[in-house]
Coordinates of C-alpha atoms in Angstrom, one line a residue:
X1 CA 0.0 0.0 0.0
X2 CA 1.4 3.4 -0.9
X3 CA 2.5 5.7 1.8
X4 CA 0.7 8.6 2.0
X5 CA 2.2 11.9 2.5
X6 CA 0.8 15.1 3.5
X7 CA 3.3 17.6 1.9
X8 CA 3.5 21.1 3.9
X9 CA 4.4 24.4 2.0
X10 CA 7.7 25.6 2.9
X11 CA 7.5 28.8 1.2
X12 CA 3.8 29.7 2.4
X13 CA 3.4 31.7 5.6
X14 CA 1.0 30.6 8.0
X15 CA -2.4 32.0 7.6
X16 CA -4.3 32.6 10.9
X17 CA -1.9 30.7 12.7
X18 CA -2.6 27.9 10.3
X19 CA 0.3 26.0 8.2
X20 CA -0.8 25.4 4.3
X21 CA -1.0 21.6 3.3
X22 CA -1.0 20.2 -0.3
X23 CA -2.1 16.4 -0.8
X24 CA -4.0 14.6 -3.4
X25 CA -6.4 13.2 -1.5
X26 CA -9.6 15.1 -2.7
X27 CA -11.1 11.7 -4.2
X28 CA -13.1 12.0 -7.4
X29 CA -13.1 15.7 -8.4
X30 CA -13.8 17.3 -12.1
X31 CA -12.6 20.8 -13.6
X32 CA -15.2 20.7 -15.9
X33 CA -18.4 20.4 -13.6
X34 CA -20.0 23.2 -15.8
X35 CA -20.4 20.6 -18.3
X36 CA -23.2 18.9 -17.3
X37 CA -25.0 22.1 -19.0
X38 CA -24.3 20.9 -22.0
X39 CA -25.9 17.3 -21.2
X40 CA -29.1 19.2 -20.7
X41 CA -28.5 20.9 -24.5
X42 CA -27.4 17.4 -25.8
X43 CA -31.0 16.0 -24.1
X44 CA -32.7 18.8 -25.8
X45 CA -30.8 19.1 -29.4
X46 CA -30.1 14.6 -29.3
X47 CA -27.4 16.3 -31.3
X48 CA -24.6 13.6 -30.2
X49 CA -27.4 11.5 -30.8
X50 CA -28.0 12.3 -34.5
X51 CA -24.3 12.7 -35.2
X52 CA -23.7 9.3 -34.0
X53 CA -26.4 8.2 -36.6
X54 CA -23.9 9.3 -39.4
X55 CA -22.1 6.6 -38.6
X56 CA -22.6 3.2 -39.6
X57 CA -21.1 0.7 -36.8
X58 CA -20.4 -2.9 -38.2
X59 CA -18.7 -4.0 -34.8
X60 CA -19.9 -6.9 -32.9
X61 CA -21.8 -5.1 -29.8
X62 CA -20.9 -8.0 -27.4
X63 CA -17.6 -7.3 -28.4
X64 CA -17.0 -3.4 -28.2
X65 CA -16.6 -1.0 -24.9
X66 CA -17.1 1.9 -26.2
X67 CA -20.3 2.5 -28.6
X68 CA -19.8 5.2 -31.3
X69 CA -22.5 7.6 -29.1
X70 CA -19.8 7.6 -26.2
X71 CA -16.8 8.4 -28.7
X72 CA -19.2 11.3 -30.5
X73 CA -20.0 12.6 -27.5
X74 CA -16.5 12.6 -25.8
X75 CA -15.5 14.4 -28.9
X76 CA -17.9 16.8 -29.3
X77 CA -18.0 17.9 -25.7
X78 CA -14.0 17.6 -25.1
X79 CA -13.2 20.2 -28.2
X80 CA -16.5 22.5 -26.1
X81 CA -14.6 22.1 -23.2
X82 CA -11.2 23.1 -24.6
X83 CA -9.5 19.7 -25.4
X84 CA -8.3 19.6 -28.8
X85 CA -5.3 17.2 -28.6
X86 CA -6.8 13.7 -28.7
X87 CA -3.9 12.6 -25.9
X88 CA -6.0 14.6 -23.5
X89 CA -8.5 11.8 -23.4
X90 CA -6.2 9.3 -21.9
X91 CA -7.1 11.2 -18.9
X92 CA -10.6 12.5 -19.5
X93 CA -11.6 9.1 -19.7
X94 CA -11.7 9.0 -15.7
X95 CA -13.0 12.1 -15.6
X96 CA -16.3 11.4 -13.6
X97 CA -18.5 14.1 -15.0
X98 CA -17.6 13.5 -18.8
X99 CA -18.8 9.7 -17.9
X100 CA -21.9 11.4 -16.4
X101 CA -22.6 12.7 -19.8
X102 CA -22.1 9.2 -21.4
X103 CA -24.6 7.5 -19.2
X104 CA -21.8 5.4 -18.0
X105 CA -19.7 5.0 -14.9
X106 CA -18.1 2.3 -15.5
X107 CA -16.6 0.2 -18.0
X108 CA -18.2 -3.1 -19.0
X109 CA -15.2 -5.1 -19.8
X110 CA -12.2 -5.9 -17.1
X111 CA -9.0 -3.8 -18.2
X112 CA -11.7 -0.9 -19.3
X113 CA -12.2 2.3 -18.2
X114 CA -15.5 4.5 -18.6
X115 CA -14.6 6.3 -21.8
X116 CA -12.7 6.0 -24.6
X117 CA -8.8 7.0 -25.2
X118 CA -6.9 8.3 -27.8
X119 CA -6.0 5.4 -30.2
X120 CA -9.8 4.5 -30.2
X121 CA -11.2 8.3 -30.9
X122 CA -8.6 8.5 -33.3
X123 CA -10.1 5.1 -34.9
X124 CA -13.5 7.1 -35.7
X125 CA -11.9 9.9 -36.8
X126 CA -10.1 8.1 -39.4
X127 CA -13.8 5.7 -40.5
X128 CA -13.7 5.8 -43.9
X129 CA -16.7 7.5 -46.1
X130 CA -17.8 3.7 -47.2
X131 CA -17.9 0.7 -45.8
X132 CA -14.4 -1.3 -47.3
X133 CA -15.1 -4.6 -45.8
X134 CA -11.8 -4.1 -44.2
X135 CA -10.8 -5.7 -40.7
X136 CA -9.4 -2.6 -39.7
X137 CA -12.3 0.0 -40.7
X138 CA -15.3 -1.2 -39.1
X139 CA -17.2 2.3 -38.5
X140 CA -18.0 4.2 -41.4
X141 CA -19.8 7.4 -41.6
X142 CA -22.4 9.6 -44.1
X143 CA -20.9 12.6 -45.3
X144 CA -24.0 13.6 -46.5
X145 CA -25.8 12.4 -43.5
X146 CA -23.4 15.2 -41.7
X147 CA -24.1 18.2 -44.0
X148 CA -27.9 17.8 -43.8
X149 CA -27.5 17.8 -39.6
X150 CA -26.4 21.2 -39.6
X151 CA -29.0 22.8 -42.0
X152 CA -32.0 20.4 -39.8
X153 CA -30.1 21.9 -36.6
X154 CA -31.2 25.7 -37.9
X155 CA -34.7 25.1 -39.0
X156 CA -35.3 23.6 -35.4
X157 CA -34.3 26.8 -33.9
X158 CA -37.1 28.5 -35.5
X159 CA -40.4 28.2 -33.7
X160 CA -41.8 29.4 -37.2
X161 CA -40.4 30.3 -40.6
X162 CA -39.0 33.4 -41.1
X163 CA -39.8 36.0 -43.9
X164 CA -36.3 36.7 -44.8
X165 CA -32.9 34.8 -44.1
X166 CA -29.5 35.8 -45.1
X167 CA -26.6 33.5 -45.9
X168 CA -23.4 34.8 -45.2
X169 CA -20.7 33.1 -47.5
X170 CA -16.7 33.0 -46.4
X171 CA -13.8 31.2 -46.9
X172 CA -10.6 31.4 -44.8
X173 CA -7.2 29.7 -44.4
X174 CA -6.3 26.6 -42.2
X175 CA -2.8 27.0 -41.9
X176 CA -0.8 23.4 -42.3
X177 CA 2.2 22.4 -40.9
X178 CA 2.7 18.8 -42.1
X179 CA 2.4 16.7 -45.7
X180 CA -1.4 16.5 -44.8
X181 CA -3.2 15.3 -48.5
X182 CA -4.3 18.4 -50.5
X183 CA -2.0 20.8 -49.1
X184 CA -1.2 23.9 -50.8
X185 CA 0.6 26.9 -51.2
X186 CA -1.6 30.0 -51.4
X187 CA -0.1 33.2 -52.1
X188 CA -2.6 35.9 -50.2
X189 CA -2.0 33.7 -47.1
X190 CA 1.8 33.2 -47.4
X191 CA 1.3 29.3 -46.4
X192 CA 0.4 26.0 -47.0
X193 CA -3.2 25.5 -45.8
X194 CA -6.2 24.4 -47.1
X195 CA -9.2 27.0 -48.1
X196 CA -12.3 25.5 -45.7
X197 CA -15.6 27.2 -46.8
X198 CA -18.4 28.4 -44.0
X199 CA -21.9 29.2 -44.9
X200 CA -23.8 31.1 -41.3
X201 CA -27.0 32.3 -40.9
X202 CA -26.6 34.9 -38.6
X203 CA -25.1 32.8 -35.1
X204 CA -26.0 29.3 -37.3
X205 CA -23.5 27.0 -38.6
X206 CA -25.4 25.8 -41.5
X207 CA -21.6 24.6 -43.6
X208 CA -17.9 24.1 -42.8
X209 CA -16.4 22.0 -46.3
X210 CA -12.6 21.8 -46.2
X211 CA -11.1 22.0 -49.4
X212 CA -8.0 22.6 -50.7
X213 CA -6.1 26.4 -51.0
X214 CA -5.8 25.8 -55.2
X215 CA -9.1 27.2 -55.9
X216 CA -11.2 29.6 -56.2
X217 CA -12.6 31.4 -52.9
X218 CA -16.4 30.7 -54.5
X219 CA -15.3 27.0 -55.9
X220 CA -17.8 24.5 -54.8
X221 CA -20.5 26.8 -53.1
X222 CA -23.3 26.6 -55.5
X223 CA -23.6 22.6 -54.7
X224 CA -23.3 23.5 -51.4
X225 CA -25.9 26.1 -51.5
X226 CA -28.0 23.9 -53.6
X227 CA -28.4 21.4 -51.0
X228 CA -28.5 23.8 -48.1
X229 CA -31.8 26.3 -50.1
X230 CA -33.4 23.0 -50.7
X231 CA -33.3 21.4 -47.7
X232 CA -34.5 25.0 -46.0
X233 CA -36.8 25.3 -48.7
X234 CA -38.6 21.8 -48.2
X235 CA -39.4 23.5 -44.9
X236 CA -40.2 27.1 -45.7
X237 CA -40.8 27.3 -49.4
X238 CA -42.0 31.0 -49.1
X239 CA -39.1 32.0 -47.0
X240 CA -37.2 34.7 -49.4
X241 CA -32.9 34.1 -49.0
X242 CA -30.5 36.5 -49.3
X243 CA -26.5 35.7 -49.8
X244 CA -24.1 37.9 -48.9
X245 CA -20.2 37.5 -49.0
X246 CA -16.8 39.5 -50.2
X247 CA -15.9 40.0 -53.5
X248 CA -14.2 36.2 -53.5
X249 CA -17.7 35.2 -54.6
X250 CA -18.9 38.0 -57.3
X251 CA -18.8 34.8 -59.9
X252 CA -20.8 35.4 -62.6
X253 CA -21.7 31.5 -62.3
X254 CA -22.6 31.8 -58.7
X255 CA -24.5 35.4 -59.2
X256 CA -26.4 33.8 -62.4
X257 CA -27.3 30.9 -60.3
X258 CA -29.3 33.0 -57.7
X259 CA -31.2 34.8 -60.5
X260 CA -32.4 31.8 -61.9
X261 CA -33.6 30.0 -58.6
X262 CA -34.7 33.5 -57.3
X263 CA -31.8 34.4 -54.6
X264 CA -31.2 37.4 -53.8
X265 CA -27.7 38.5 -53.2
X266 CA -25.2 41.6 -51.8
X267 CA -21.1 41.0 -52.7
X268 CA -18.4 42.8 -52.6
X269 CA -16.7 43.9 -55.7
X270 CA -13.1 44.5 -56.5
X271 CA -12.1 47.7 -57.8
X272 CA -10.9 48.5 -60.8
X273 CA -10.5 51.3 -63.5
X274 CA -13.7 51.6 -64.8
X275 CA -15.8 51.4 -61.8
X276 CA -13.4 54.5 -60.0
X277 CA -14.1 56.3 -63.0
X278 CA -17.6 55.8 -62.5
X279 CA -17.7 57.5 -59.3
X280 CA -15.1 60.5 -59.9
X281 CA -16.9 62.8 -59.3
X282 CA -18.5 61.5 -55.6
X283 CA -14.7 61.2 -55.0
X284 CA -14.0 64.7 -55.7
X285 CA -17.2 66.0 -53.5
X286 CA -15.7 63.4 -50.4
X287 CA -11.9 64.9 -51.0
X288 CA -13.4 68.4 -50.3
X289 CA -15.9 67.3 -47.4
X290 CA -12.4 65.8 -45.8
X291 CA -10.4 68.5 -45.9
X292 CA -12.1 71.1 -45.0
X293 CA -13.9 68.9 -41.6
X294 CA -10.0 67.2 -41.2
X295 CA -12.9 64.0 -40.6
X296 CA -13.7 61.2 -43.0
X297 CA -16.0 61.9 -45.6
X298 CA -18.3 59.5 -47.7
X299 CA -20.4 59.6 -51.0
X300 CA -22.7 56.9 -52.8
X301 CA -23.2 56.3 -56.4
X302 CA -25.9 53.9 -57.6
X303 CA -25.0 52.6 -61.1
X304 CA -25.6 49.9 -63.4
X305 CA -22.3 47.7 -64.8
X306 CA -21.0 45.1 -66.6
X307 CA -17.5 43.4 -67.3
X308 CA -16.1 43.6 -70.3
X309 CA -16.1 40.2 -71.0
X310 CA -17.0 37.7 -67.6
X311 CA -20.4 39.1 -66.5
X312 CA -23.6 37.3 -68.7
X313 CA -25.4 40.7 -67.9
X314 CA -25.2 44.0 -66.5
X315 CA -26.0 44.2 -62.8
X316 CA -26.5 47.0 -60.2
X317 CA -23.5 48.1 -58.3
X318 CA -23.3 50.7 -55.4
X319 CA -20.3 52.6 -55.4
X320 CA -18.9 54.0 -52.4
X321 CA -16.6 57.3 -52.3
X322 CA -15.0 57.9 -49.3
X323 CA -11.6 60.0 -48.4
X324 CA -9.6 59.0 -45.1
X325 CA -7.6 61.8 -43.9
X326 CA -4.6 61.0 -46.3
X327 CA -5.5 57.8 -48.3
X328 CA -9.2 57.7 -50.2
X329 CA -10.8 54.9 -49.6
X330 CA -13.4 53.5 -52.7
X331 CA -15.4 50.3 -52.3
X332 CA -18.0 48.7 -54.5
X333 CA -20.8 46.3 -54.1
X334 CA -23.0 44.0 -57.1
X335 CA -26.5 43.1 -55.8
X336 CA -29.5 41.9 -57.4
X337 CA -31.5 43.8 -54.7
X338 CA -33.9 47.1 -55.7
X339 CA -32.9 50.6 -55.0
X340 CA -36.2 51.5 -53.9
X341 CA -36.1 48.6 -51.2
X342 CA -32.1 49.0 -50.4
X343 CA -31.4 52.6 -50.9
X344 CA -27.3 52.5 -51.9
X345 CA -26.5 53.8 -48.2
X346 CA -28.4 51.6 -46.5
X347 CA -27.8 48.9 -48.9
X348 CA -23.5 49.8 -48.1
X349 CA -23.8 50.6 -44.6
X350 CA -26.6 48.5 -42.7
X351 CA -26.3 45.4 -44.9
X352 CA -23.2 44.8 -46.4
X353 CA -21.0 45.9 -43.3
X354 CA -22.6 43.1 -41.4
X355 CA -21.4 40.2 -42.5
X356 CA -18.2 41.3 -40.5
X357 CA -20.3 39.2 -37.5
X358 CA -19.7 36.2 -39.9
X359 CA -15.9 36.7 -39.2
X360 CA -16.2 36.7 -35.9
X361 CA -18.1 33.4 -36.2
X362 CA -15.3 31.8 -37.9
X363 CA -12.9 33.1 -35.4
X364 CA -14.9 31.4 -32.5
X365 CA -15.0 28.1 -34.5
X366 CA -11.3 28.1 -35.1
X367 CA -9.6 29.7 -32.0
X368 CA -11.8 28.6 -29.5
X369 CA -13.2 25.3 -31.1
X370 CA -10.0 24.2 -32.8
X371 CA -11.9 23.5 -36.1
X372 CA -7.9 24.6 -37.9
X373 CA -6.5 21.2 -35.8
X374 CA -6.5 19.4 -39.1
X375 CA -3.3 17.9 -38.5
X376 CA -4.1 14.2 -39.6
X377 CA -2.9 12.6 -43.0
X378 CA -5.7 12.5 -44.7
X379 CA -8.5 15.1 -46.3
X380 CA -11.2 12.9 -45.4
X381 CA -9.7 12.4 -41.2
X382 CA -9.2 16.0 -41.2
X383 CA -12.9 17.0 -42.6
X384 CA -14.6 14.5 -39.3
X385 CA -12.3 16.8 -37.1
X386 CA -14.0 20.0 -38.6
X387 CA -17.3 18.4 -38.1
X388 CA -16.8 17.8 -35.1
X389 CA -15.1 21.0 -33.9
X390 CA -18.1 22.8 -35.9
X391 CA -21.3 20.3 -33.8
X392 CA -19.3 21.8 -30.7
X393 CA -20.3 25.7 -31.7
X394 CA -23.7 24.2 -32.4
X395 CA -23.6 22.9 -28.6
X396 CA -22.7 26.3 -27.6
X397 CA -24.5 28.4 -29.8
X398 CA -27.8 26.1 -28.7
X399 CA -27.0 26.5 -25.1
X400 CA -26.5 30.8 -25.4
X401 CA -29.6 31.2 -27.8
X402 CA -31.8 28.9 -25.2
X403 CA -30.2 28.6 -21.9
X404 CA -28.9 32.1 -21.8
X405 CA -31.4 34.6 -23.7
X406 CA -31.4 37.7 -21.8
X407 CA -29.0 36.9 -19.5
X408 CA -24.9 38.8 -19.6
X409 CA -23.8 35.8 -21.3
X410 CA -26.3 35.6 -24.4
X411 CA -24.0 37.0 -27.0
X412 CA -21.1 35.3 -25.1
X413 CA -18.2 33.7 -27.4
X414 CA -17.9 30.0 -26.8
X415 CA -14.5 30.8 -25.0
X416 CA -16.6 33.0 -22.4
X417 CA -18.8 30.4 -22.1
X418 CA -16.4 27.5 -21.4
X419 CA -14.4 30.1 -18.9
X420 CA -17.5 31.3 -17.1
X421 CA -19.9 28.3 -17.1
X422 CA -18.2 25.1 -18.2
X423 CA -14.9 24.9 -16.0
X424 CA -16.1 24.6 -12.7
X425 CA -14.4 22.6 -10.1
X426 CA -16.5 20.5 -8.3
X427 CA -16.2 17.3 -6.2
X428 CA -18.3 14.2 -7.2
X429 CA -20.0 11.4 -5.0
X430 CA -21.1 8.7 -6.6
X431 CA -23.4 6.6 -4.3
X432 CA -25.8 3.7 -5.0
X433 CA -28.9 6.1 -5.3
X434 CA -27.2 9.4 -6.8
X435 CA -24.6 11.3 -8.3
X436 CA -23.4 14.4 -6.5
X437 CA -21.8 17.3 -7.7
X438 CA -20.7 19.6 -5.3
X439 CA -19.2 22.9 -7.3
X440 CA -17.6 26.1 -5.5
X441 CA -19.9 27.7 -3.4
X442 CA -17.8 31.1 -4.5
X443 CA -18.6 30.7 -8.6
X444 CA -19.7 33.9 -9.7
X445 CA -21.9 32.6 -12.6
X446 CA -23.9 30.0 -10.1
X447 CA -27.0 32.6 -10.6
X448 CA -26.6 32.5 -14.2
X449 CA -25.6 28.3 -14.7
X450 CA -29.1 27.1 -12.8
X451 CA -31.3 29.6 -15.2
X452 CA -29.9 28.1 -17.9
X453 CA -30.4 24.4 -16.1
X454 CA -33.7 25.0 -15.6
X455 CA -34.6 26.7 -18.9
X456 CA -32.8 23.6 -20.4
X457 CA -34.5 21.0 -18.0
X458 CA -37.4 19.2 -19.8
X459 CA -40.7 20.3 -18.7

């Protein structure tokens, strides 16, 4: 039997009279005791659930530990709660809350523990996209099956259809750092990376396809659109769409596309000659306005324009004049939307400039979530791992927009969230009737965590 050893501080001075003590004798105690809020989404969402049902599991079940729910879920919740590396799990699977979550304390099979470790997570991540009869690949998943989760996910959050919905389109770069498959060079980014696309709706998640950085920013999103306005469309067939993106997508084949199913759409344009000369003179009225205030100034020209040679037909741009103090500053925007509906100002100010909220998006999904951790061999590994970091922001998004409506932490980032609400100390007592979870009496957010328990609870 181990000696145990009480270890006393020898650089701490006494505190009341009292001598400071370190041991590890605390028994079964979590970090992540905030967690069990996202049970309550998972209960509410069944998203591990329906993830897990992408996958097609041809293992024996009296021969397995671990069912692919448990390995979904330990995913999907470790990447929420900040564990990207799949080596953490060699530890998380003690962890007695995360087994909470799974429905299972402990392990079926002598030699087991509760969860899953790395070598078997990394098996899923790696199931091939069909079932290969091979001895070694037993779980395969639905690619397709994945993409329509995240578009069903969205039209569940809406109690009833919406009038309007607007799609924001971006793509950005996943820096790489290894031979992954389908790495490239890409110039504007100075790296090898790939070149994932995201389609949002507003905080949704409705798309996150990895591709590689040789293309085009807009290559590949009319088949994703298609799916995505179809599926939405089966749903709310009157429901009028809007896309809006940079000037990456102002593609004639992507801009004739939404005329001919009726899609509206707002992109940026890059400049060029012809379109400055088209608004000189707003230019000239902006320079004055600048110098003479020593503040920005800005002008609007509405216009119609075509390429010389790549545009099918001429479409309405808005050009915008504006002179910085020292540098002008023109932008211009295509759109299939009316002036009398979208004035050029509005149409500029209001409801271009707000896809910038879609960049924040992605920002949340890769610095927070780890959706850029595509460090596996393969394209096909590496797009499960950006699933799975992306079903995470749907956790989160699901547990601010119903857990947390009105509260401080509604427009929270998921790194707020997993600071303020999901990494809680706590000790846990598991006896033959219950499971106790005694968190820190002191946790400033306790007000906050048992609204969003009880708006989460099932009624």
């Amino acid at each position: 039997m181990p000696t145990q050893c009480t270890v006393v501080s020898p650089c701490a001075k006494r505190i009341d009279g009292r001598q400071v003590a370190v041991d590890f004798d605390g028994g079964q105690i979590s970090s992540d005791a905030g967690a069990l809020l996202l049970r309550e989404v998972d209960r509410t969402l069944r998203l591990t659930e329906r993830v897990a049902a992408c996958f097609e599991d041809g293992r024996d079940p009296e021969l397995i530990e671990h069912t692919v729910h448990t390995l979904v879920m330990q995913r999907i919740v470790g990447i929420a709660l900040g564990y990207e590396d799949l080596n953490d799990h060699d530890q998380l699977r003690r962890d007695p809350v995360l087994a909470t979550l799974a429905g299972k304390l402990s392990a079926r099979r002598k030699g087991c523990e509760p969860l899953a470790g790395k070598s078997t997570l990394n098996r899923l991540e790696h199931a091939p996209d069909t079932k290969d009869g091979s001895r070694y690949h037993k779980i395969a998943h639905d690619p397709a099956a994945f993409e329509s989760l995240f578009v069903a996910c969205f039209i569940e959050a809406h109690e009833q259809a919406p009038d309007e919905i607007i799609l924001d389109l971006d793509a950005t770069d996943d820096p790489l750092h290894g031979q992954q498959e389908g790495r490239f060079f890409h110039g504007y980014y100075g790296g090898y990376c790939y070149l994932p696309l995201y389609i949002f709706c507003g905080r949704h998640l409705l798309a996150a396809k990895l591709r590689r950085a040789n293309t085009d920013a807009s290559a590949g999103s009319i088949d994703e659109l298609e799916r995505i306005v179809t599926q939405i469309r089966r749903h709310w067939p009157e429901v009028r769409i809007v896309l809006r993106a940079d000037s990456g997508f102002a593609r004639d084949a992507l801009m004739s596309w939404c005329e001919q199913t009726h899609i509206d759409f707002v992109f940026g344009l890059a400049k060029n000659d012809r379109l400055k000369a088209q608004i000189e003179t707003e230019m000239s009225q902006a320079q004055a306005e600048c110098t003479q205030t020593g503040k920005p100034a800005r002008r609007f020209r509405d216009f119609t324009y075509r390429t010389l040679d790549s545009w099918s037909c001429a479409r309405r741009v808005v050009g915008k004049a504006e002179q910085l103090p020292g540098k002008a500053n023109p932008r211009f925007i295509v759109t299939s939307l009316d002036a009398q509906r979208w004035p050029a100002r509005e149409l500029y100010e209001a409801l271009y400039c707000a896809r910038g909220e879609m960049e924040n998006r992605i920002k949340e999904c890769q610095l927070h979530l780890f959706a850029d951790r595509t460090s596996t061999a393969t394209m096909r590994a590496n797009q499960l791992r950006l699933w799975f970091a992306s079903f995470a922001y749907v956790m989160l998004e699901a547990l601010c927009r119903i857990g947390l409506a009105g509260t401080e932490l509604a427009e929270a980032t998921c790194e707020s969230l997993r600071l303020k609400l999901l990494k809680i100390g706590a000790r846990v007592k598991i006896s033959v009737r219950r499971i106790h979870v005694s968190m820190a009496s002191s946790h400033p957010f306790q007000t906050t965590w048992r609204l969003a328990q009880a708006r989460l609870a099932p009624g």
